[in-house]
Amino acid sequence: MEMSAPAKAGGSGYGRDEWPLEPSGYELRDEVGISKHGVVRRAYCPGCQKEVAIKVVNLDTLVGEGEVDRLHAQTTLLSSMSDEHVIQYHCSFVSKQELWIVMEYAAHGSCQLVMTGDDGAVQPLAEGHIAAILSSVTRGIAYLHAREHAHRDIKAANIMVHEDGRAT
């Protein structure tokens, strides 16, 4: 299955426009999430000296009509975004039957993970944390809307929380 995907970073802020476009350019670490179409892994890019998140999508599992086109459109859109309140896309490439999407890593994971206690029960967040997350999320949404785009799946599992408290 052939899929052309953007390869250049969009506003990564790391002073370089090129990221490795093959799996050997990354050291895969632990699994940090599961998405609709794949697994998200924490990884390290030795060439960039940065920790990243990599979503690996098995293209053979995209069986619905237009799923490949929708995924490509989402990746292309993400590559055009450059705002601190939108997760930063670095690159994507196809290796064998897998699409690798390399993005900014959020150390605290999803808001859903942050709200879940060790026993699996939802734990309330402090009012200050809620305010900070909502502030970041609304700024990210405003950025998208100003570019005439809408995020059609806003939920705790899709809000990433960074070490500095910023949410994307």
mmCIF file of C-alpha atoms in Angstrom:
data_model
loop_
_atom_site.group_PDB
_atom_site.id
_atom_site.type_symbol
_atom_site.label_atom_id
_atom_site.label_comp_id
_atom_site.label_asym_id
_atom_site.label_seq_id
_atom_site.Cartn_x
_atom_site.Cartn_y
_atom_site.Cartn_z
ATOM 1 C CA MET A 1 0.000 0.000 0.000
ATOM 2 C CA GLU A 2 1.601 3.281 -1.063
ATOM 3 C CA MET A 3 1.100 6.359 1.054
ATOM 4 C CA SER A 4 2.844 9.646 0.553
ATOM 5 C CA ALA A 5 3.236 11.514 3.820
ATOM 6 C CA PRO A 6 4.908 14.795 4.737
ATOM 7 C CA ALA A 7 8.532 14.303 5.716
ATOM 8 C CA LYS A 8 9.627 17.736 6.888
ATOM 9 C CA ALA A 9 9.085 18.970 10.399
ATOM 10 C CA GLY A 10 6.635 21.797 10.911
ATOM 11 C CA GLY A 11 7.943 24.266 13.466
ATOM 12 C CA SER A 12 9.712 21.773 15.694
ATOM 13 C CA GLY A 13 11.823 24.491 17.297
ATOM 14 C CA TYR A 14 14.874 22.234 17.406
ATOM 15 C CA GLY A 15 16.856 24.129 14.794
ATOM 16 C CA ARG A 16 16.680 21.373 12.188
ATOM 17 C CA ASP A 17 14.112 20.561 9.544
ATOM 18 C CA GLU A 18 14.984 16.936 8.917
ATOM 19 C CA TRP A 19 14.147 13.963 11.114
ATOM 20 C CA PRO A 20 15.169 10.347 10.389
ATOM 21 C CA LEU A 21 12.776 8.732 7.930
ATOM 22 C CA GLU A 22 13.397 5.107 8.860
ATOM 23 C CA PRO A 23 12.836 3.065 12.030
ATOM 24 C CA SER A 24 16.585 2.663 12.625
ATOM 25 C CA GLY A 25 16.734 6.403 13.407
ATOM 26 C CA TYR A 26 14.798 5.850 16.636
ATOM 27 C CA GLU A 27 15.266 3.786 19.796
ATOM 28 C CA LEU A 28 11.807 2.541 20.770
ATOM 29 C CA ARG A 29 11.048 2.590 24.472
ATOM 30 C CA ASP A 30 7.837 1.800 26.340
ATOM 31 C CA GLU A 31 4.286 1.784 25.047
ATOM 32 C CA VAL A 32 2.526 4.946 26.220
ATOM 33 C CA GLY A 33 -0.847 4.618 24.559
ATOM 34 C CA ILE A 34 -3.147 2.922 22.139
ATOM 35 C CA SER A 35 -4.949 4.842 19.432
ATOM 36 C CA LYS A 36 -7.772 3.850 17.108
ATOM 37 C CA HIS A 37 -5.302 2.731 14.454
ATOM 38 C CA GLY A 38 -2.165 1.804 16.324
ATOM 39 C CA VAL A 39 0.176 1.887 19.261
ATOM 40 C CA VAL A 40 1.968 4.962 20.575
ATOM 41 C CA ARG A 41 5.509 4.407 21.837
ATOM 42 C CA ARG A 42 7.941 6.663 23.602
ATOM 43 C CA ALA A 43 11.195 6.729 21.661
ATOM 44 C CA TYR A 44 14.538 8.469 21.558
ATOM 45 C CA CYS A 45 16.026 10.003 18.432
ATOM 46 C CA PRO A 46 19.828 9.880 18.858
ATOM 47 C CA GLY A 47 20.409 12.103 15.812
ATOM 48 C CA CYS A 48 18.171 14.848 17.232
ATOM 49 C CA GLN A 49 18.913 14.037 20.868
ATOM 50 C CA LYS A 50 15.197 14.310 21.622
ATOM 51 C CA GLU A 51 12.578 12.100 23.196
ATOM 52 C CA VAL A 52 9.554 11.696 20.913
ATOM 53 C CA ALA A 53 6.242 9.882 20.679
ATOM 54 C CA ILE A 54 5.788 7.578 17.705
ATOM 55 C CA LYS A 55 2.397 6.336 16.598
ATOM 56 C CA VAL A 56 2.830 3.136 14.581
ATOM 57 C CA VAL A 57 -0.159 2.308 12.394
ATOM 58 C CA ASN A 58 -0.453 -1.049 10.655
ATOM 59 C CA LEU A 59 -1.744 -0.008 7.231
ATOM 60 C CA ASP A 60 -3.241 -3.466 6.663
ATOM 61 C CA THR A 61 -5.774 -2.725 9.417
ATOM 62 C CA LEU A 62 -7.172 0.308 7.575
ATOM 63 C CA VAL A 63 -10.009 -1.526 5.887
ATOM 64 C CA GLY A 64 -12.808 1.040 5.908
ATOM 65 C CA GLU A 65 -13.548 3.149 2.868
ATOM 66 C CA GLY A 66 -11.331 6.227 2.869
ATOM 67 C CA GLU A 67 -9.455 5.377 6.095
ATOM 68 C CA VAL A 68 -6.021 5.746 4.465
ATOM 69 C CA ASP A 69 -7.073 9.055 2.896
ATOM 70 C CA ARG A 70 -8.417 10.331 6.244
ATOM 71 C CA LEU A 71 -5.226 9.336 8.063
ATOM 72 C CA HIS A 72 -3.116 10.998 5.377
ATOM 73 C CA ALA A 73 -5.240 14.170 5.588
ATOM 74 C CA GLN A 74 -4.866 14.247 9.391
ATOM 75 C CA THR A 75 -1.100 13.799 9.139
ATOM 76 C CA THR A 76 -0.833 16.495 6.483
ATOM 77 C CA LEU A 77 -2.910 18.871 8.615
ATOM 78 C CA LEU A 78 -0.843 18.164 11.724
ATOM 79 C CA SER A 79 2.349 18.834 9.751
ATOM 80 C CA SER A 80 1.078 22.332 8.909
ATOM 81 C CA MET A 81 0.371 23.284 12.537
ATOM 82 C CA SER A 82 2.877 25.205 14.614
ATOM 83 C CA ASP A 83 1.571 26.293 17.998
ATOM 84 C CA GLU A 84 2.634 25.422 21.538
ATOM 85 C CA HIS A 85 -0.932 24.278 22.294
ATOM 86 C CA VAL A 86 -1.100 21.790 19.412
ATOM 87 C CA ILE A 87 1.035 18.637 19.580
ATOM 88 C CA GLN A 88 4.059 19.156 17.343
ATOM 89 C CA TYR A 89 4.455 16.866 14.357
ATOM 90 C CA HIS A 90 8.030 16.060 13.339
ATOM 91 C CA CYS A 91 7.736 13.640 10.414
ATOM 92 C CA SER A 92 6.064 10.500 9.130
ATOM 93 C CA PHE A 93 7.155 7.662 6.900
ATOM 94 C CA VAL A 94 6.104 4.218 5.767
ATOM 95 C CA SER A 95 8.209 1.182 6.650
ATOM 96 C CA LYS A 96 6.973 -2.163 5.380
ATOM 97 C CA GLN A 97 3.207 -1.998 6.052
ATOM 98 C CA GLU A 98 3.471 0.475 8.926
ATOM 99 C CA LEU A 99 3.030 4.228 8.992
ATOM 100 C CA TRP A 100 5.285 5.832 11.607
ATOM 101 C CA ILE A 101 4.121 9.251 12.817
ATOM 102 C CA VAL A 102 6.802 11.009 14.893
ATOM 103 C CA MET A 103 5.527 13.707 17.260
ATOM 104 C CA GLU A 104 6.396 15.731 20.315
ATOM 105 C CA TYR A 105 6.477 13.627 23.492
ATOM 106 C CA ALA A 106 4.263 14.635 26.442
ATOM 107 C CA ALA A 107 5.902 13.258 29.597
ATOM 108 C CA HIS A 108 2.699 12.999 31.666
ATOM 109 C CA GLY A 109 0.739 11.269 28.905
ATOM 110 C CA SER A 110 -2.922 11.855 28.279
ATOM 111 C CA CYS A 111 -5.199 13.804 30.580
ATOM 112 C CA GLN A 112 -7.128 10.552 31.006
ATOM 113 C CA LEU A 113 -3.974 8.883 32.334
ATOM 114 C CA VAL A 114 -3.292 11.843 34.642
ATOM 115 C CA MET A 115 -6.821 11.530 36.079
ATOM 116 C CA THR A 116 -6.572 7.775 36.657
ATOM 117 C CA GLY A 117 -5.274 6.502 39.989
ATOM 118 C CA ASP A 118 -3.169 3.402 40.533
ATOM 119 C CA ASP A 119 -6.356 1.431 41.198
ATOM 120 C CA GLY A 120 -7.824 2.468 37.824
ATOM 121 C CA ALA A 121 -10.421 4.761 39.388
ATOM 122 C CA VAL A 122 -10.830 8.329 38.161
ATOM 123 C CA GLN A 123 -9.219 10.776 40.576
ATOM 124 C CA PRO A 124 -10.339 14.414 40.688
ATOM 125 C CA LEU A 125 -7.812 17.038 39.629
ATOM 126 C CA ALA A 126 -7.109 20.174 41.624
ATOM 127 C CA GLU A 127 -8.933 23.262 40.382
ATOM 128 C CA GLY A 128 -5.638 24.895 39.358
ATOM 129 C CA HIS A 129 -4.686 21.888 37.216
ATOM 130 C CA ILE A 130 -8.100 21.883 35.552
ATOM 131 C CA ALA A 131 -7.795 25.609 34.826
ATOM 132 C CA ALA A 132 -4.306 25.180 33.294
ATOM 133 C CA ILE A 133 -5.421 22.265 31.106
ATOM 134 C CA LEU A 134 -8.582 24.065 29.941
ATOM 135 C CA SER A 135 -6.611 27.221 29.193
ATOM 136 C CA SER A 136 -4.141 25.294 27.009
ATOM 137 C CA VAL A 137 -6.873 23.286 25.294
ATOM 138 C CA THR A 138 -8.990 26.334 24.480
ATOM 139 C CA ARG A 139 -5.923 28.091 23.044
ATOM 140 C CA GLY A 140 -5.210 25.047 20.880
ATOM 141 C CA ILE A 141 -8.828 24.947 19.699
ATOM 142 C CA ALA A 142 -8.728 28.696 18.949
ATOM 143 C CA TYR A 143 -5.548 28.128 16.897
ATOM 144 C CA LEU A 144 -7.279 25.395 14.875
ATOM 145 C CA HIS A 145 -10.479 27.406 14.406
ATOM 146 C CA ALA A 146 -8.515 30.462 13.225
ATOM 147 C CA ARG A 147 -7.215 28.182 10.450
ATOM 148 C CA GLU A 148 -10.736 26.889 9.725
ATOM 149 C CA HIS A 149 -10.123 23.431 11.191
ATOM 150 C CA ALA A 150 -12.005 21.597 13.894
ATOM 151 C CA HIS A 151 -10.842 18.809 16.178
ATOM 152 C CA ARG A 152 -13.730 16.377 16.046
ATOM 153 C CA ASP A 153 -12.643 14.133 18.921
ATOM 154 C CA ILE A 154 -11.821 16.255 21.973
ATOM 155 C CA LYS A 155 -11.649 14.006 25.021
ATOM 156 C CA ALA A 156 -9.313 13.372 27.951
ATOM 157 C CA ALA A 157 -7.512 10.567 26.079
ATOM 158 C CA ASN A 158 -6.597 13.022 23.282
ATOM 159 C CA ILE A 159 -5.283 15.814 25.513
ATOM 160 C CA MET A 160 -1.575 15.406 26.214
ATOM 161 C CA VAL A 161 -0.029 16.849 29.398
ATOM 162 C CA HIS A 162 3.593 17.974 29.306
ATOM 163 C CA GLU A 163 6.144 18.206 32.101
ATOM 164 C CA ASP A 164 5.799 22.011 32.144
ATOM 165 C CA GLY A 165 2.026 21.688 32.743
ATOM 166 C CA ARG A 166 1.121 22.692 29.192
ATOM 167 C CA ALA A 167 -1.591 20.645 27.525
ATOM 168 C CA THR A 168 -1.793 19.942 23.788
#
